[in-house]
Short mmCIF file of C-alpha atoms in Angstrom, two decimals:
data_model
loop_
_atom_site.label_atom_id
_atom_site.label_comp_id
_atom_site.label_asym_id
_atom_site.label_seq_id
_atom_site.Cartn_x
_atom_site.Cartn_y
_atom_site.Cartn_z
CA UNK A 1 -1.21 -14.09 11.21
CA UNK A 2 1.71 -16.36 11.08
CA UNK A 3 4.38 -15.83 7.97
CA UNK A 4 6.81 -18.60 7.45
CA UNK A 5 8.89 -17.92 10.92
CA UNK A 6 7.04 -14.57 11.72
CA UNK A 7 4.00 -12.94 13.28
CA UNK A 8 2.42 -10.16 12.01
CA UNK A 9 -0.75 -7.67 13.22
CA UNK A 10 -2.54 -4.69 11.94
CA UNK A 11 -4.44 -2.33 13.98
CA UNK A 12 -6.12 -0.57 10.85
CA UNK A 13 -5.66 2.81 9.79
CA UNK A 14 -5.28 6.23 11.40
CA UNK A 15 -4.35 4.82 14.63
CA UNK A 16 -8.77 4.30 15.27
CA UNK A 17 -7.33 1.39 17.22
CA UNK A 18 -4.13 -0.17 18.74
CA UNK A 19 -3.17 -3.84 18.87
CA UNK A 20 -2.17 -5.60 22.59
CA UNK A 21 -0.53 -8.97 21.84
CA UNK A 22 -0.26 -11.62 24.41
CA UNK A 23 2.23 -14.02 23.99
CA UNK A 24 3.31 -16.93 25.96
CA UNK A 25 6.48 -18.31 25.11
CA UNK A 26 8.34 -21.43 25.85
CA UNK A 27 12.24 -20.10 26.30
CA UNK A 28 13.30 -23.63 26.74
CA UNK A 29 12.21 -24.85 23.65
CA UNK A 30 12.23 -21.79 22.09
CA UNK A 31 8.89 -21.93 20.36
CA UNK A 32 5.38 -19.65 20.95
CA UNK A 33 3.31 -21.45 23.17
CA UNK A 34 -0.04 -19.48 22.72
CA UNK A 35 -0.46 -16.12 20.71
CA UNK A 36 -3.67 -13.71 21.05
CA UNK A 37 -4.43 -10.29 19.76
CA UNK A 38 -7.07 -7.42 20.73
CA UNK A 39 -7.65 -4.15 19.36
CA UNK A 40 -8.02 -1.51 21.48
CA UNK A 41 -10.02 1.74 20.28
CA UNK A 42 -8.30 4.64 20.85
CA UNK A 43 -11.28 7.10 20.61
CA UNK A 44 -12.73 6.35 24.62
CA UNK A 45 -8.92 6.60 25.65
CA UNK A 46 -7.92 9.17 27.76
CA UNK A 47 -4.66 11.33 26.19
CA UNK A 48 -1.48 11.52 28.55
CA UNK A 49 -1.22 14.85 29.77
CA UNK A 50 2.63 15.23 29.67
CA UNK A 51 2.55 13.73 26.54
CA UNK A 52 -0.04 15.89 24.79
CA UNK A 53 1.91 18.93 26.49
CA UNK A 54 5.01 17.26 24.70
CA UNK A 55 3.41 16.75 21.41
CA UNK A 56 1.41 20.32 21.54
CA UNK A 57 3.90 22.53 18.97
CA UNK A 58 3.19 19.59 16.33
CA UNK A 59 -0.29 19.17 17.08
CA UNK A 60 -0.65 22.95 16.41
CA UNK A 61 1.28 23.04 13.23
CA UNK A 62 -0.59 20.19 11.80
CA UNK A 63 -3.64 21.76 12.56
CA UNK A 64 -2.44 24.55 10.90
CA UNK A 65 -1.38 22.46 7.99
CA UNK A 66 -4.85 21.18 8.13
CA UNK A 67 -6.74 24.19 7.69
CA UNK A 68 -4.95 25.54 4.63
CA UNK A 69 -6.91 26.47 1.99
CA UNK A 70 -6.42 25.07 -1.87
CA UNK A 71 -9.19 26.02 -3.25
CA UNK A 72 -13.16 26.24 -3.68
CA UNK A 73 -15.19 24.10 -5.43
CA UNK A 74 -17.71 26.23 -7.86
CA UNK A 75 -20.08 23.02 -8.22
CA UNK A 76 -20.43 19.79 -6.38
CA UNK A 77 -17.78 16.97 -7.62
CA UNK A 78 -19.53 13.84 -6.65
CA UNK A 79 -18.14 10.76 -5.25
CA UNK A 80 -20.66 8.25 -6.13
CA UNK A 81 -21.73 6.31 -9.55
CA UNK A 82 -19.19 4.03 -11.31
CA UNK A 83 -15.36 5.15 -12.06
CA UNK A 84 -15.05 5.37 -16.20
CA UNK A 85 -18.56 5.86 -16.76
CA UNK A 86 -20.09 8.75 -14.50
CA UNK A 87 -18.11 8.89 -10.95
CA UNK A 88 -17.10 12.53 -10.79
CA UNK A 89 -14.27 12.40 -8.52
CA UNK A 90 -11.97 9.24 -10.09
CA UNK A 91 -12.80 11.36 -13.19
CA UNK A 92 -11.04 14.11 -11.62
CA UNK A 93 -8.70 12.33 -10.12
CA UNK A 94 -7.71 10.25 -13.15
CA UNK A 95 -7.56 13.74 -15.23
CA UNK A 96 -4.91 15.12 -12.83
CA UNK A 97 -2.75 12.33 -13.17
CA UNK A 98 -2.87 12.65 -17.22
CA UNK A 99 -2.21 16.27 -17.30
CA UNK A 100 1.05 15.87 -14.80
CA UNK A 101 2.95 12.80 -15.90
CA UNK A 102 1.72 13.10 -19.76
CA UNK A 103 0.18 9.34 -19.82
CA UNK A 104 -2.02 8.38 -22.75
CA UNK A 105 -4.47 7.09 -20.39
CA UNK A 106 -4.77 6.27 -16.74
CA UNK A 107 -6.83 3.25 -14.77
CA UNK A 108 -8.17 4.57 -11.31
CA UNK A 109 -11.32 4.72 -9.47
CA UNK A 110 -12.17 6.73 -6.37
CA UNK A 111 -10.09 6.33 -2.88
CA UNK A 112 -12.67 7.31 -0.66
CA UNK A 113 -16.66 8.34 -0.30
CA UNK A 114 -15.37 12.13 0.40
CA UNK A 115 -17.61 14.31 -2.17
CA UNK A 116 -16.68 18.50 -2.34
CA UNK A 117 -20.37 20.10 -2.46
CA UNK A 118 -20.62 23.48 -4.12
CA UNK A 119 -19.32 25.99 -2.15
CA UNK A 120 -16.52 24.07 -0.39
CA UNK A 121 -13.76 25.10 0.78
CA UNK A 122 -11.16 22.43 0.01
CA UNK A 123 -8.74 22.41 2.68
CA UNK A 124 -5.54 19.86 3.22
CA UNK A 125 -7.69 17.97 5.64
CA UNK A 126 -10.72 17.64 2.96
CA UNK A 127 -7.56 16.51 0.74
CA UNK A 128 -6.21 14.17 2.86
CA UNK A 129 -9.79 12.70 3.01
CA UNK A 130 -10.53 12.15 -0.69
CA UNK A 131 -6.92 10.92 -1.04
CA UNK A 132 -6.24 8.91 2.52
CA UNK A 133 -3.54 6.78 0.79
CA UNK A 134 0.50 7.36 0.09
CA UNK A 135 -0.19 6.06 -3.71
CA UNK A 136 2.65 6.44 -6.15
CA UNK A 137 2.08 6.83 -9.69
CA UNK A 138 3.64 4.50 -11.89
CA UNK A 139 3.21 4.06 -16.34
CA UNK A 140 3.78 1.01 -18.41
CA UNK A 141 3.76 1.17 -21.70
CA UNK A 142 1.16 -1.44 -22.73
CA UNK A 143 -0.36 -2.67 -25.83
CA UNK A 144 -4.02 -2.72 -26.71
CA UNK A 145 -4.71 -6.31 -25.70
CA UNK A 146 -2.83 -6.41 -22.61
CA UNK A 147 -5.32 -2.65 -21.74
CA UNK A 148 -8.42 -5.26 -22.57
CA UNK A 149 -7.15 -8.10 -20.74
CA UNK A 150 -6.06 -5.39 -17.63
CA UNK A 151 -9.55 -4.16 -18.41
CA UNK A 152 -11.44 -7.67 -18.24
CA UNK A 153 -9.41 -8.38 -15.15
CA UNK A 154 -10.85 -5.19 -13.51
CA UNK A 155 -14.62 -5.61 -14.41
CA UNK A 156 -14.79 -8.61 -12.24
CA UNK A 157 -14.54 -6.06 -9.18
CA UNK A 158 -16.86 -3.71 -11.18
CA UNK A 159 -19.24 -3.50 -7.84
CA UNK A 160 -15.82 -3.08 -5.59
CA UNK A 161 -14.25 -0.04 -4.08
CA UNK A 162 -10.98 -1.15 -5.73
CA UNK A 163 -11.82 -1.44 -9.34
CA UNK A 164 -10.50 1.42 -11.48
CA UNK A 165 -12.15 2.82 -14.20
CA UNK A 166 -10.31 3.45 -17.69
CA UNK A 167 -9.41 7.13 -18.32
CA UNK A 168 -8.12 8.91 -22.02
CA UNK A 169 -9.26 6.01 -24.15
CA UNK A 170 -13.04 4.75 -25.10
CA UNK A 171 -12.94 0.81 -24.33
CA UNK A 172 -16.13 -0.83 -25.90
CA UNK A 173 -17.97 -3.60 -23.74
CA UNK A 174 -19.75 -6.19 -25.93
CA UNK A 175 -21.99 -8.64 -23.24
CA UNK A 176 -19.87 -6.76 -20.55
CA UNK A 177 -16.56 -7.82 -22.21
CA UNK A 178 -13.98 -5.30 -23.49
CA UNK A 179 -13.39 -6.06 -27.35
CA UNK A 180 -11.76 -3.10 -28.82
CA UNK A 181 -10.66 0.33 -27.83
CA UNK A 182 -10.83 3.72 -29.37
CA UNK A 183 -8.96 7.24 -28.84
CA UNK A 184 -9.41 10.39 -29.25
CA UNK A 185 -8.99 12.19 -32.56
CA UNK A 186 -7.38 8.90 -33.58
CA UNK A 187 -8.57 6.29 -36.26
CA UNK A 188 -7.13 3.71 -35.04
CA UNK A 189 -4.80 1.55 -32.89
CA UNK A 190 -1.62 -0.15 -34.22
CA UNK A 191 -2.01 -3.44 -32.45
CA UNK A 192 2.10 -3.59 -32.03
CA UNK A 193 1.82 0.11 -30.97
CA UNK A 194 2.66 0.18 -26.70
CA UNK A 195 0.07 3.24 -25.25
CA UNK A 196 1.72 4.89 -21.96
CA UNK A 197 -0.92 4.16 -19.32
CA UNK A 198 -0.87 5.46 -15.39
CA UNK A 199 -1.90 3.09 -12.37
CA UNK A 200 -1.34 3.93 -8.73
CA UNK A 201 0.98 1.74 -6.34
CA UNK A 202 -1.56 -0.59 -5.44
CA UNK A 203 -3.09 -1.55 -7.97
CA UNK A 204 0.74 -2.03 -9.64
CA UNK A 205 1.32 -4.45 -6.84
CA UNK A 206 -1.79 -6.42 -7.79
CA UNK A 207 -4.19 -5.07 -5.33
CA UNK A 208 -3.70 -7.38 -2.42
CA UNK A 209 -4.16 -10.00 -4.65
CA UNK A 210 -7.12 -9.01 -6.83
CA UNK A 211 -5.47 -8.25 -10.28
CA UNK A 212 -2.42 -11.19 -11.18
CA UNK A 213 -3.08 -10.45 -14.69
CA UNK A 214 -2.64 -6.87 -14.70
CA UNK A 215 0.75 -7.27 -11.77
CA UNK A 216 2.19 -9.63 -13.94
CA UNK A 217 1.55 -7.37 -17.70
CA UNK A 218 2.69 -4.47 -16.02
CA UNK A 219 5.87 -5.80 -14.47
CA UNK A 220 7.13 -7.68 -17.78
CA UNK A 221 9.81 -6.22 -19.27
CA UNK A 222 8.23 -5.07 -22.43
CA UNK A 223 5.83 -3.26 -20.30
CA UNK A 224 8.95 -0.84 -19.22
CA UNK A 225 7.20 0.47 -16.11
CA UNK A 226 8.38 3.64 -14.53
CA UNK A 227 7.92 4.76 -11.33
CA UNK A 228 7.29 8.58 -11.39
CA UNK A 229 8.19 9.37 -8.19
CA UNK A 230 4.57 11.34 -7.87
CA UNK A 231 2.03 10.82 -4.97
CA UNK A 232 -1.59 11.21 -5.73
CA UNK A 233 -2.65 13.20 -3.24
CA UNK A 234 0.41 15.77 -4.52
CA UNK A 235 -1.03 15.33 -8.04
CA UNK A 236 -4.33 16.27 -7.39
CA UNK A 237 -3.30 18.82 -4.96
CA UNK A 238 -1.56 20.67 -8.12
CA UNK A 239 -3.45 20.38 -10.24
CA UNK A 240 -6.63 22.24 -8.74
CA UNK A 241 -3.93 24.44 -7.63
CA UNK A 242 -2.99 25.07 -11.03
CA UNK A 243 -5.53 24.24 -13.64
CA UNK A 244 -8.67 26.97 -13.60
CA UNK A 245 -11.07 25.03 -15.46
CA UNK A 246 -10.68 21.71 -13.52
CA UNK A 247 -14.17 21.30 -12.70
CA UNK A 248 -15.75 19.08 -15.72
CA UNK A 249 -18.38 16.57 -16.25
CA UNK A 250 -16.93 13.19 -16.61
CA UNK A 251 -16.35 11.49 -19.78
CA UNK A 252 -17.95 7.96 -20.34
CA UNK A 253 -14.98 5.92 -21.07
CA UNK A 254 -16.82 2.74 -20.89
CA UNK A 255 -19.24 1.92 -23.75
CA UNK A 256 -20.98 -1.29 -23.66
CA UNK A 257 -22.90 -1.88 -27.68
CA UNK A 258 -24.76 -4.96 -27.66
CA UNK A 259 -26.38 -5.44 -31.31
#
């Protein structure tokens, strides 16, 4: 894919592929004549031998790494159903970032179809699996519309892998539109008042291009977003680490009342 003066290719993740580019360039004119791109699979590849020998130490410390135990999961957290209303694992997920970075609520969903069945062990490479992503955490500080408009923006990818769920507060759907929210112990919201509310990296940075409404609330200056300096995976990592009673039944954040 051509950039203004640059060319740019992605082999996808994990290194399941590499990219061979052939390029035929006029030197005279100094201009690219014809450009093509393959992807290779790296799975039927044979491994260098010297190189492997080379690479062994790290290969055995990562396994290693890999191995290490975290924890074990009493019951089953599920990775299925819809994030906000009954998917286990964004519920968890969302639930770690609240207790670490202290935000009123949080907006994620799950990164991945990786479910812990009762009984697992949950190693670093099962963690690395649920959480496959270098995410940072980042809060705004966001008023109750600009949540519902954030929140209207995201139910248009309700049937997506990339739409996040709402965590900490009750937003109530009305035809499938969010019209008001509701917290906790609280009777109400100050409509002035700004609510300190999580996202992860990518969905800050719009989402490759799904949410504009949400980049743009989130990176005005009212919004005073603050970049915690937290990964995900790190997050979640600690906090079943940490927290002994972190196995719970999700929470149904989203309420849809239709009269």
């Amino acid at each position: 894919r051509r950039v203004r003066s640059s060319w740019y290719v992605q082999a996808g993740a994990h290194a399941a592929s590499v990219a061979r580019i052939t390029a035929t360039i006029d030197t005279e004119a100094d201009r690219v004549v014809r450009l093509s791109s393959i992807l290779l699979p790296t799975r039927t590849a044979r491994p260098h031998d010297r190189i492997l020998q080379k690479l062994a130490p790290d290969l055995q410390r990562l396994a290693a790494y890999a191995a290490r135990e975290l924890t074990t999961a009493r019951q089953s957290v599920r990775a299925v159903g819809e994030p906000g209303v009954d998917c286990e694992m964004s519920d968890l997920i969302c639930r770690a970032i609240a207790w670490k970075t202290g935000a009123t609520m949080v907006f994620h969903g799950r990164l991945s179809d990786r479910q812990w069945n009762a009984g697992t062990v949950v190693t670093e490479s099962i963690l690395f699996d649920t959480v496959p992503y270098e995410n940072g955490i980042g809060i705004a500080r966001l008023t109750s519309a600009e949540i519902l408009t954030i929140m209207k923006e995201q139910l248009t990818y309700r049937d997506h892998r990339s739409f996040n769920g709402a965590y900490g507060a009750q937003i109530m759907l009305r035809s499938g539109v969010p019209v008001a929210i509701t917290m906790p112990d609280r009777p109400g919201l100050d409509r002035h008042e700004r609510i300190p509310v999580a996202f992860n990296s990518y969905t800050i940075a719009g989402g490759g291009g799904r949410f504009p409404h949400l980049r743009s609330i989130v990176q005005s200056p009212a919004a005073a977003l603050h970049d915690t300096g937290l990964l995900t995976r790190d997050i979640l990592r600690e906090y079943i680490a940490t927290v002994k009673d972190w196995r719970r039944p999700p929470k149904r954040w989203l309420v849809t009342f239709d009269h």
